[in-house]
């Protein structure tokens, strides 16, 4: 009798949609990207918004926000600097991950957000690491040289 009740309850839950789901849960809109496609440096040129934050302990701790044409102009200055970085083997860039980034960028590219975390001699873009000497000054400088 107990088995019959348990089987009935299980069948009821399955029919009601309460059974364990094997499919992947839906992703938020900003994370959706067709399979096999990822953001590249040139995609950043289509940005509609940039948020740049400098480390709290730096000379100039601040958060800047740029939108529209201003964001595109900033991205046009930043992308060539980022392309100068030399790709690091997987895992090698993570040596500094325990430290706080000197500069962080969040860029809105369509419905996707791209993040760039800049450390002293390297930066991380979409999970890939790149070597670049004086990375904070070079990336921050590319954005702020247009402010003059």
Coordinates of C-alpha atoms in Angstrom, one line a residue:
X1 CA 0.0 0.0 0.0
X2 CA 2.8 2.4 0.9
X3 CA 4.6 1.6 -2.4
X4 CA 1.4 2.4 -4.3
X5 CA 1.0 5.7 -2.6
X6 CA 4.7 6.6 -3.2
X7 CA 4.4 5.6 -6.9
X8 CA 1.3 7.7 -7.2
X9 CA 2.9 10.7 -5.6
X10 CA 6.0 10.4 -7.9
X11 CA 3.8 10.1 -11.0
X12 CA 1.9 13.2 -9.8
X13 CA 5.1 15.2 -9.4
X14 CA 6.4 14.2 -12.8
X15 CA 3.1 15.1 -14.4
X16 CA 3.1 18.4 -12.6
X17 CA 6.6 19.3 -13.8
X18 CA 8.3 18.9 -10.5
X19 CA 10.6 16.1 -11.5
X20 CA 14.3 16.7 -11.6
X21 CA 15.2 18.8 -14.7
X22 CA 18.1 17.6 -16.8
X23 CA 18.1 20.6 -19.2
X24 CA 20.3 23.6 -18.5
X25 CA 18.5 26.5 -16.8
X26 CA 17.9 29.6 -19.0
X27 CA 20.6 32.2 -18.9
X28 CA 20.1 35.9 -18.3
X29 CA 19.8 38.0 -21.5
X30 CA 23.3 39.6 -21.0
X31 CA 24.9 36.1 -21.0
X32 CA 23.2 34.7 -24.0
X33 CA 25.4 34.3 -27.0
X34 CA 25.1 31.7 -29.8
X35 CA 27.1 28.5 -29.1
X36 CA 30.7 28.6 -30.2
X37 CA 30.7 32.4 -30.4
X38 CA 32.5 34.6 -28.0
X39 CA 33.3 38.3 -27.7
X40 CA 36.5 39.3 -29.5
X41 CA 38.5 42.5 -29.3
X42 CA 36.9 44.0 -32.4
X43 CA 33.4 43.4 -31.0
X44 CA 34.3 45.9 -28.2
X45 CA 34.2 48.6 -30.9
X46 CA 30.4 48.2 -30.9
X47 CA 30.1 49.0 -27.2
X48 CA 27.2 51.2 -26.0
X49 CA 28.5 51.7 -22.4
X50 CA 31.8 51.5 -20.6
X51 CA 32.2 51.5 -16.8
X52 CA 35.8 51.9 -15.7
X53 CA 36.8 51.5 -12.0
X54 CA 40.2 52.0 -10.5
X55 CA 41.4 50.2 -7.4
X56 CA 40.5 51.8 -4.1
X57 CA 44.1 52.1 -3.0
X58 CA 45.3 53.7 -6.2
X59 CA 46.3 57.3 -6.7
X60 CA 42.9 58.1 -8.2
X61 CA 40.1 55.7 -6.9
X62 CA 37.1 56.4 -9.0
X63 CA 34.4 55.0 -11.2
X64 CA 33.8 56.5 -14.6
X65 CA 30.8 55.8 -16.9
X66 CA 30.7 56.5 -20.6
X67 CA 27.7 55.9 -22.9
X68 CA 26.7 56.2 -26.5
X69 CA 29.2 57.9 -28.9
X70 CA 31.5 58.7 -26.0
X71 CA 31.7 55.0 -25.1
X72 CA 32.5 54.1 -28.7
X73 CA 35.3 56.7 -28.9
X74 CA 36.8 55.3 -25.6
X75 CA 36.6 51.7 -27.0
X76 CA 38.3 52.9 -30.2
X77 CA 41.2 54.1 -28.1
X78 CA 41.2 51.0 -25.8
X79 CA 41.0 48.2 -28.3
X80 CA 44.4 48.8 -30.1
X81 CA 46.1 48.9 -26.7
X82 CA 44.5 45.6 -25.7
X83 CA 45.5 44.0 -29.0
X84 CA 49.2 44.7 -28.0
X85 CA 49.0 42.2 -25.2
X86 CA 50.7 38.8 -25.7
X87 CA 48.4 35.8 -25.0
X88 CA 49.5 33.7 -22.0
X89 CA 49.2 29.9 -21.7
X90 CA 46.1 28.8 -19.9
X91 CA 46.6 28.9 -16.1
X92 CA 49.7 31.2 -16.2
X93 CA 47.7 34.4 -15.9
X94 CA 45.9 33.2 -12.9
X95 CA 49.0 33.7 -10.7
X96 CA 47.7 37.2 -9.8
X97 CA 44.1 36.3 -9.4
X98 CA 44.3 36.6 -5.6
X99 CA 45.0 40.3 -5.9
X100 CA 42.5 43.1 -6.7
X101 CA 42.7 44.4 -10.3
X102 CA 44.2 47.9 -10.6
X103 CA 41.6 48.8 -13.2
X104 CA 38.4 47.0 -14.2
X105 CA 36.3 47.6 -17.3
X106 CA 32.7 46.4 -18.0
X107 CA 31.6 47.0 -21.5
X108 CA 28.0 46.6 -22.9
X109 CA 28.3 45.0 -26.3
X110 CA 24.8 44.4 -27.6
X111 CA 23.0 42.3 -25.1
X112 CA 26.3 40.9 -23.7
X113 CA 28.6 42.3 -21.1
X114 CA 32.4 42.0 -21.5
X115 CA 34.8 42.4 -18.6
X116 CA 38.4 43.3 -18.5
X117 CA 40.5 43.1 -15.3
X118 CA 43.8 44.8 -15.5
X119 CA 46.7 43.9 -13.1
X120 CA 50.3 45.3 -13.0
X121 CA 51.8 43.3 -15.9
X122 CA 48.8 41.5 -17.4
X123 CA 45.1 41.6 -18.0
X124 CA 42.2 39.2 -18.2
X125 CA 39.6 39.4 -21.0
X126 CA 36.7 36.9 -21.1
X127 CA 38.7 34.3 -19.3
X128 CA 41.9 34.6 -21.4
X129 CA 45.1 36.2 -20.0
X130 CA 47.4 38.6 -21.8
X131 CA 50.9 39.8 -20.8
X132 CA 51.4 43.6 -21.0
X133 CA 54.0 45.7 -19.2
X134 CA 52.5 48.7 -17.4
X135 CA 49.0 47.4 -18.2
X136 CA 47.1 49.8 -15.8
X137 CA 48.7 52.9 -17.1
X138 CA 48.4 51.9 -20.7
X139 CA 44.7 50.9 -20.5
X140 CA 43.6 53.7 -18.2
X141 CA 45.7 56.2 -20.3
X142 CA 44.0 55.1 -23.5
X143 CA 40.6 55.9 -22.0
X144 CA 41.5 59.2 -20.3
X145 CA 43.7 60.8 -23.0
X146 CA 40.5 61.8 -24.7
X147 CA 39.4 63.8 -21.5
X148 CA 41.9 66.6 -22.2

